[in-house]
Tab-separated table of N, CA and C in Angstrom:
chain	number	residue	atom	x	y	z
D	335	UNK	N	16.847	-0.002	9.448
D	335	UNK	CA	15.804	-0.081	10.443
D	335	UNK	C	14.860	-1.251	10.150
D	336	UNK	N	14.453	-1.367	9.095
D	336	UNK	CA	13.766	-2.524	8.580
D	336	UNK	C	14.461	-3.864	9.101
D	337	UNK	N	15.126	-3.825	8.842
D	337	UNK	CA	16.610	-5.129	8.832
D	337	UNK	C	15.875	-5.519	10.778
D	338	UNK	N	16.617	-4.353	11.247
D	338	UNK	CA	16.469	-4.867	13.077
D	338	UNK	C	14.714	-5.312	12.819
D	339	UNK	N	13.352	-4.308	12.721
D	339	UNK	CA	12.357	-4.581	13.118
D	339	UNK	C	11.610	-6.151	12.426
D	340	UNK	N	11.886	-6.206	11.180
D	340	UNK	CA	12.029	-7.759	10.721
D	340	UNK	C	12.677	-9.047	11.579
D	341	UNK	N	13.716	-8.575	11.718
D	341	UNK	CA	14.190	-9.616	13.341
D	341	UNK	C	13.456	-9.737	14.016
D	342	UNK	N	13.068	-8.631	15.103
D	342	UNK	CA	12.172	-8.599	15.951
D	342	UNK	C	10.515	-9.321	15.755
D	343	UNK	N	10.403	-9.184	14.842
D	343	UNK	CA	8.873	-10.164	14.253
D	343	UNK	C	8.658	-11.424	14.495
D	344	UNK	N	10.752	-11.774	13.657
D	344	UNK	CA	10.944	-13.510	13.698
D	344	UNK	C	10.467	-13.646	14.726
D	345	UNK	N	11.565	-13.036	15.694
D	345	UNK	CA	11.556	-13.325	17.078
D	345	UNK	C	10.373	-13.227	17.979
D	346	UNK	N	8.973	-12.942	17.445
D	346	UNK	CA	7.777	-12.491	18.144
D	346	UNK	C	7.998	-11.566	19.152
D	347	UNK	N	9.165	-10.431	19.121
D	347	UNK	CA	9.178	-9.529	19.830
D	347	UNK	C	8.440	-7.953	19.459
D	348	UNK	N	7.771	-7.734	18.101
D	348	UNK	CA	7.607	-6.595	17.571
D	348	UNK	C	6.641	-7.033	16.309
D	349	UNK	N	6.089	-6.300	16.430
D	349	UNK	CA	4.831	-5.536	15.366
D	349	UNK	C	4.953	-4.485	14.895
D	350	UNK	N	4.968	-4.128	13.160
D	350	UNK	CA	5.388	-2.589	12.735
D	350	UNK	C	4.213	-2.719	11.658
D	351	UNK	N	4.068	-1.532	11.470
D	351	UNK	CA	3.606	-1.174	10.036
D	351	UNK	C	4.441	-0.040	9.045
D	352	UNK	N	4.184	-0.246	8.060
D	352	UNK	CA	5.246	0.116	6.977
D	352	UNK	C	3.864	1.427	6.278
D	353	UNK	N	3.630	2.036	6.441
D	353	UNK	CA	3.076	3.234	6.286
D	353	UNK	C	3.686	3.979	4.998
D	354	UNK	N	3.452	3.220	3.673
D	354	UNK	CA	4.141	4.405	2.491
D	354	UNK	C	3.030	4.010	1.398
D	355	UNK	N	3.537	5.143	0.757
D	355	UNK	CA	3.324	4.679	-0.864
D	355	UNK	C	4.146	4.104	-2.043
D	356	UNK	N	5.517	4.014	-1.457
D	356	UNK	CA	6.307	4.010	-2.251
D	356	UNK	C	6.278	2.367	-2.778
D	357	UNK	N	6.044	2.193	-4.013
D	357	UNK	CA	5.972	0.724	-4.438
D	357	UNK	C	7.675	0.059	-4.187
D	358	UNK	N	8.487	0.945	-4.189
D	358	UNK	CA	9.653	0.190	-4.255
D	358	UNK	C	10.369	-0.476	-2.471
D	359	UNK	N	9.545	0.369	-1.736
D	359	UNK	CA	10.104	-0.334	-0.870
D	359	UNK	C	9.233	-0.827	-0.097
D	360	UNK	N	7.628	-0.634	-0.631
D	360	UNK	CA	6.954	-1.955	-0.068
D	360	UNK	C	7.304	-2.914	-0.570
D	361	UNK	N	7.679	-3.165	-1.904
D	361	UNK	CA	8.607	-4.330	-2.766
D	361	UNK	C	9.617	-4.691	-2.061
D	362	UNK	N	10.155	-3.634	-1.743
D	362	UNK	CA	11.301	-4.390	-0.935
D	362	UNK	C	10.733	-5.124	0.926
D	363	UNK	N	9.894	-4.814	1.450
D	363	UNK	CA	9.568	-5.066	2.442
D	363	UNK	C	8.987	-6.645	2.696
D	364	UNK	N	8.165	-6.620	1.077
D	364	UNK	CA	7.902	-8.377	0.746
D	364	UNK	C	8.645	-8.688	0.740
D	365	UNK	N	9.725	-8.521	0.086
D	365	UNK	CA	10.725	-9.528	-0.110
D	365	UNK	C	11.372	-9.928	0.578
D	366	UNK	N	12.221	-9.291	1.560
D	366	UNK	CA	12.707	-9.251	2.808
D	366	UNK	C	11.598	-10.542	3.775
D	367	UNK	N	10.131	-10.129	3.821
D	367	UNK	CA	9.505	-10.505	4.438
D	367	UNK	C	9.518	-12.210	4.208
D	368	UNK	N	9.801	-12.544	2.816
D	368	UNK	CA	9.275	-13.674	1.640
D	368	UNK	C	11.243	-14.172	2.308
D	369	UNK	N	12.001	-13.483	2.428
D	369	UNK	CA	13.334	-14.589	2.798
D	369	UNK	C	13.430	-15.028	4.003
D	370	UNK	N	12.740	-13.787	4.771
D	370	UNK	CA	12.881	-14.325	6.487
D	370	UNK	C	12.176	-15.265	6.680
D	371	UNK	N	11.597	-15.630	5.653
D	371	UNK	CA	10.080	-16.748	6.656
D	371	UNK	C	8.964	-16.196	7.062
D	372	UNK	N	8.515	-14.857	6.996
D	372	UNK	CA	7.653	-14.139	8.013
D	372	UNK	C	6.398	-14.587	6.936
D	373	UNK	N	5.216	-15.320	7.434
D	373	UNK	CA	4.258	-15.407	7.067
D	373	UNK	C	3.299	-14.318	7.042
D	374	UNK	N	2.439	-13.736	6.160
D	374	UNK	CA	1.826	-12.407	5.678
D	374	UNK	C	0.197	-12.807	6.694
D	375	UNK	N	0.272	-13.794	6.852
D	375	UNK	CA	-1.193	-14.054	7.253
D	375	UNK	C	-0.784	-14.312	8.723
D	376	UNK	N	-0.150	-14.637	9.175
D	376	UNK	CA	0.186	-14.460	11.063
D	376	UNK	C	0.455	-12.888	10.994
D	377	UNK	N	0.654	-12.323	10.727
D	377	UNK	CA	0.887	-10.605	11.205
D	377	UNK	C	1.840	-10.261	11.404
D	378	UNK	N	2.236	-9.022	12.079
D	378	UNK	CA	3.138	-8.803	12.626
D	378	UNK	C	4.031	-7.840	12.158
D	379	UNK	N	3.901	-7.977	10.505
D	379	UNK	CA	4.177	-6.339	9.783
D	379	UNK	C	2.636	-6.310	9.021
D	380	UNK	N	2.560	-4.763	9.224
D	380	UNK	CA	1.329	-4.256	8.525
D	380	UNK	C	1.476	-3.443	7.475
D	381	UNK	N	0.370	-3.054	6.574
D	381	UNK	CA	1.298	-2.262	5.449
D	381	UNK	C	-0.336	-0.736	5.793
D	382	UNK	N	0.511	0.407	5.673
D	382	UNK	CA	-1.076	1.474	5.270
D	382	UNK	C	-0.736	2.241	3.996
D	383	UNK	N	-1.753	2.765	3.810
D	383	UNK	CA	-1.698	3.873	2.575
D	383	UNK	C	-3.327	5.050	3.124
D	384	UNK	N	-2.841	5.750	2.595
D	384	UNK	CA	-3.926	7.042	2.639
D	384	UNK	C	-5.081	6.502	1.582
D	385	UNK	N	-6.270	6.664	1.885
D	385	UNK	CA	-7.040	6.329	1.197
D	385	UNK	C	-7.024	6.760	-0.125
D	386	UNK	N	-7.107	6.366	-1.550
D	386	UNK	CA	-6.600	6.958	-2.725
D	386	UNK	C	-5.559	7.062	-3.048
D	387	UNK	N	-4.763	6.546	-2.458
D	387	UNK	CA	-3.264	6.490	-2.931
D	387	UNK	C	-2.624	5.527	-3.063
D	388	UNK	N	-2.325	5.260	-4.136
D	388	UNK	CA	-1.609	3.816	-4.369
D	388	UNK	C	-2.963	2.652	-4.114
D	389	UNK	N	-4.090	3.104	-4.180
D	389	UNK	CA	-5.071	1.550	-4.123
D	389	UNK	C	-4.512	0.234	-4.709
D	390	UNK	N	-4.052	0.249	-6.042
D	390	UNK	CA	-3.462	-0.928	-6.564
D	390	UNK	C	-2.372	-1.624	-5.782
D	391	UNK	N	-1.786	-1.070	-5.158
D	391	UNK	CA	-0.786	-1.412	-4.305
D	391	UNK	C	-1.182	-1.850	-3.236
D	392	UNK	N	-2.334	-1.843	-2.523
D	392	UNK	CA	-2.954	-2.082	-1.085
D	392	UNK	C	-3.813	-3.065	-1.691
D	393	UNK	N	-4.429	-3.275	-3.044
D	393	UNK	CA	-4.969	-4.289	-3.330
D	393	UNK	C	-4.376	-5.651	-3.459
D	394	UNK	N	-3.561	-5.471	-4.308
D	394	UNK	CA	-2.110	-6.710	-4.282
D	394	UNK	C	-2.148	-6.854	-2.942
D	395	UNK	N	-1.119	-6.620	-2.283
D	395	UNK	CA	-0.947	-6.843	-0.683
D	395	UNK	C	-2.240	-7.662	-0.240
D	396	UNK	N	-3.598	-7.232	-0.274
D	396	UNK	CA	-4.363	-7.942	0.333
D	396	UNK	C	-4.359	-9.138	-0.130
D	397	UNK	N	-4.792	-8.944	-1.359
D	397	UNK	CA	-4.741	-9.975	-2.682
D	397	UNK	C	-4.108	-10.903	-2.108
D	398	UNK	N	-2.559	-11.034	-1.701
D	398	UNK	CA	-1.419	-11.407	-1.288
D	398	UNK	C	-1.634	-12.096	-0.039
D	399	UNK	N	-2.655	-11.480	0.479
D	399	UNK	CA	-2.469	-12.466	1.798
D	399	UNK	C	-1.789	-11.372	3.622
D	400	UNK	N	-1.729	-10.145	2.111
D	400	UNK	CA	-0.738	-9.263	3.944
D	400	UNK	C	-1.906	-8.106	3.794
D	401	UNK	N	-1.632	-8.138	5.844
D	401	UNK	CA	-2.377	-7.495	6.439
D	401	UNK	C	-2.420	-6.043	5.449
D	402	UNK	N	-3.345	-5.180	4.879
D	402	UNK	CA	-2.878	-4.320	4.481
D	402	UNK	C	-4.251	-3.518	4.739
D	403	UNK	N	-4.225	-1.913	4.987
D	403	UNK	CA	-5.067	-1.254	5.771
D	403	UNK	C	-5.241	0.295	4.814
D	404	UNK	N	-6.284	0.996	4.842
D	404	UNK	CA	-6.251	2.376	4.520
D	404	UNK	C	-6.573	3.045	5.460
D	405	UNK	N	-6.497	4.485	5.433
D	405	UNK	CA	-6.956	5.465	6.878
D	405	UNK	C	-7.093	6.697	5.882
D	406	UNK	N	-7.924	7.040	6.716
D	406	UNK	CA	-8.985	8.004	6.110
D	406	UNK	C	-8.724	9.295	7.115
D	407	UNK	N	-8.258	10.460	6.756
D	407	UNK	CA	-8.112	11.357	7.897
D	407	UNK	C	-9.386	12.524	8.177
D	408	UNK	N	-9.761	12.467	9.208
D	408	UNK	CA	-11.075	13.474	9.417
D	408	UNK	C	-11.208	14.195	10.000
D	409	UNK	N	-11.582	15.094	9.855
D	409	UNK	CA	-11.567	16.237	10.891
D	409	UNK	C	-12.260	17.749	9.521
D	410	UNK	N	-11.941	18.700	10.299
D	410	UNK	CA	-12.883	19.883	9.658
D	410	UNK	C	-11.668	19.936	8.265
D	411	UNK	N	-12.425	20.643	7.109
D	411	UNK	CA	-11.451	20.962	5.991
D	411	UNK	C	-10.209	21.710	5.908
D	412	UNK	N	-10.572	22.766	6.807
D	412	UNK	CA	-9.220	23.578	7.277
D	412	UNK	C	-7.872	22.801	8.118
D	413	UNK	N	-8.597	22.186	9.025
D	413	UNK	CA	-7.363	21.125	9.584
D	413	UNK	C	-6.684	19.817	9.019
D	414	UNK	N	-7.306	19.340	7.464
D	414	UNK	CA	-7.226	18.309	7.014
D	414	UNK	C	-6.759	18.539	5.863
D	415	UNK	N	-7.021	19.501	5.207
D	415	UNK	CA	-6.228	19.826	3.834
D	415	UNK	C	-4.773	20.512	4.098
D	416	UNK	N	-4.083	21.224	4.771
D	416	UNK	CA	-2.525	20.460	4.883
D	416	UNK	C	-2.161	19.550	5.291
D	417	UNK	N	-2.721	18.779	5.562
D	417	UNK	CA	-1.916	17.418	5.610
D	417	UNK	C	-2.020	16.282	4.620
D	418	UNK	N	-3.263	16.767	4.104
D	418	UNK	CA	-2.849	16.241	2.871
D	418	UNK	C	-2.612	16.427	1.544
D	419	UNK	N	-2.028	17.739	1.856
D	419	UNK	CA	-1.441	18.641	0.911
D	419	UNK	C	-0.099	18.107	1.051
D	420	UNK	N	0.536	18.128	1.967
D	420	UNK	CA	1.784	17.649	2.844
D	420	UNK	C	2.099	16.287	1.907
D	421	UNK	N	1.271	15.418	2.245
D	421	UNK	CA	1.005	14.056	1.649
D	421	UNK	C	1.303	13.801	0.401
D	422	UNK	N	0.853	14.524	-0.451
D	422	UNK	CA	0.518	14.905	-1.893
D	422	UNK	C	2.227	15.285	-2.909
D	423	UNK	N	2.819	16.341	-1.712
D	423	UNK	CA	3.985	16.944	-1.903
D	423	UNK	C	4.797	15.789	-1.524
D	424	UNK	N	4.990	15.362	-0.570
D	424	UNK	CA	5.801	14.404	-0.186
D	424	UNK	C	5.586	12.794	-1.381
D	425	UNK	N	4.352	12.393	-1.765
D	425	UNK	CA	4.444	11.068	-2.527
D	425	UNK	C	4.419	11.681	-4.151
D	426	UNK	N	4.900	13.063	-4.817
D	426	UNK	CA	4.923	13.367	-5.966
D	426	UNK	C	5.063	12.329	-6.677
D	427	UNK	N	5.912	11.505	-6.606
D	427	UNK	CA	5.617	10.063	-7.671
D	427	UNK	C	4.009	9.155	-8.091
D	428	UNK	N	3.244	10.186	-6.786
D	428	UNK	CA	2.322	9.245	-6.643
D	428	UNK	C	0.844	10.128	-8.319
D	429	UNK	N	1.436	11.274	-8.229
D	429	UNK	CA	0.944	11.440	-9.655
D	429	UNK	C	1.049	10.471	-11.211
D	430	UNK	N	2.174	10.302	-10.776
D	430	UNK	CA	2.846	9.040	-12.296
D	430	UNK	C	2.138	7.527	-11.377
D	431	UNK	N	1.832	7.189	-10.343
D	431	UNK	CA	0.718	6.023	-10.446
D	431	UNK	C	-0.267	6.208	-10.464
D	432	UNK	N	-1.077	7.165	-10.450
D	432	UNK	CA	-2.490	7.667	-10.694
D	432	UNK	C	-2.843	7.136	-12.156
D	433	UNK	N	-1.533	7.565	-13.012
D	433	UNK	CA	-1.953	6.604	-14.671
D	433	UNK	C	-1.839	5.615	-14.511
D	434	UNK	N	-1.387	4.819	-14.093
D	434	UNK	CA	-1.189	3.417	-13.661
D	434	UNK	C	-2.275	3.076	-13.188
D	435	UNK	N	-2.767	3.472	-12.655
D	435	UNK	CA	-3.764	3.062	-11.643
D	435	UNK	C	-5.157	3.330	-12.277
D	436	UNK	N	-5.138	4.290	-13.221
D	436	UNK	CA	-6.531	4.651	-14.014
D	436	UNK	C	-6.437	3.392	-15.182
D	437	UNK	N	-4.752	3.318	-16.088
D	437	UNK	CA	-4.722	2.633	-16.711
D	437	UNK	C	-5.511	1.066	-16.338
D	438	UNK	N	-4.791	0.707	-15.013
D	438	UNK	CA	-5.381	-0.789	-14.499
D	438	UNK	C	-7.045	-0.564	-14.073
D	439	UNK	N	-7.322	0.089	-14.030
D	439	UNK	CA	-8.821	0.278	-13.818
D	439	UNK	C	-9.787	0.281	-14.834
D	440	UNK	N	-9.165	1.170	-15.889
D	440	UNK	CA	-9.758	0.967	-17.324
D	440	UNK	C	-9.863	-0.558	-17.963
D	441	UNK	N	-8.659	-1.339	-17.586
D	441	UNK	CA	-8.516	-2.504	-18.183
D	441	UNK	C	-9.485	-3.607	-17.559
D	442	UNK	N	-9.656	-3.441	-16.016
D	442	UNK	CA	-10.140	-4.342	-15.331
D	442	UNK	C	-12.063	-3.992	-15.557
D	443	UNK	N	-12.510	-2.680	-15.512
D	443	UNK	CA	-13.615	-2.678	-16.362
D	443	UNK	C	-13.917	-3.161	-17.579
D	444	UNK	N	-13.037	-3.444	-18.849
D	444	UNK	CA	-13.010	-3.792	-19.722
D	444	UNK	C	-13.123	-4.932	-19.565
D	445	UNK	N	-12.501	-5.828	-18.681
D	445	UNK	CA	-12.225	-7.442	-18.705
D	445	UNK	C	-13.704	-8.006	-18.147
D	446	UNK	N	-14.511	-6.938	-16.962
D	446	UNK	CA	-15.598	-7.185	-16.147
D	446	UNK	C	-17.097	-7.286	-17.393
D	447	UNK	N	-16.781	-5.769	-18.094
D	447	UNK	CA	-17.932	-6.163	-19.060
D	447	UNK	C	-17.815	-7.027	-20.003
D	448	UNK	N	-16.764	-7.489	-20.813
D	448	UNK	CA	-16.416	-8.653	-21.661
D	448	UNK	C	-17.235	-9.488	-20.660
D	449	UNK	N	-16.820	-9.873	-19.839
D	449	UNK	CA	-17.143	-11.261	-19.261
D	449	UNK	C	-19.085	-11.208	-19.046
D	450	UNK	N	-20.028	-10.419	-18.764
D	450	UNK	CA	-20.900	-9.953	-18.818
D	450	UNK	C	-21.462	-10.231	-19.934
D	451	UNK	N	-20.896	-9.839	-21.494
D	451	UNK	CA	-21.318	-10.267	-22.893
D	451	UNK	C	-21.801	-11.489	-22.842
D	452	UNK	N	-20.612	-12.549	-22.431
D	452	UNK	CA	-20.594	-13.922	-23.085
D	452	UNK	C	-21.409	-15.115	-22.675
């Protein structure tokens, strides 16, 4: 599916967004993106993540130059906590980047106050 909607981009026929957490196939979505030619800063694929999830990953991307977005879901607590309970169950990997992600956070505070010292 990727394959056709990447065509469609070249072709200025289509606009998608890639809506995951999964680092491996937003990895794969750059890359793809990085052979076709598709420039990250004309548009045309978008990337989301749930707010808190995978931040490091939506940071890169921006970092990067691609459109990349969070969404925040709202509504009363009862209507909003299965779904992102749902969320939670469905990106289970996304527990094993939470260390990742505390890890790179710890480090990048570390690097912020060093620099502050000197």
């Amino acid at each position: 599916m990727i394959e056709i909607l990447l065509k469609q981009v070249e072709l200025g026929k289509s606009q998608f967004m890639v809506a995951s957490h999964n680092e491996f196939s937003i990895q794969y979505v750059v890359e793809r993106m990085r052979q076709c030619g598709i420039d990250p800063k004309i548009g045309g694929v978008y990337f989301g993540q749930l707010l808190g999830m995978c931040d490091q990953v939506t940071y890169l991307l921006g970092a990067g130059g691609y459109c990349s977005y969070k969404y925040v879901p709202y509504g009363p607590v009862e209507a909003v906590l299965p779904y992102l309970s749902r969320r939670a169950y469905e990106n289970k990997g996304m527990l094993q980047g939470s260390q990742k992600e505390r890890d790179l956070l710890k480090s990048e505070f570390k690097r912020r106050f060093s620099l502050r010292k000197a």
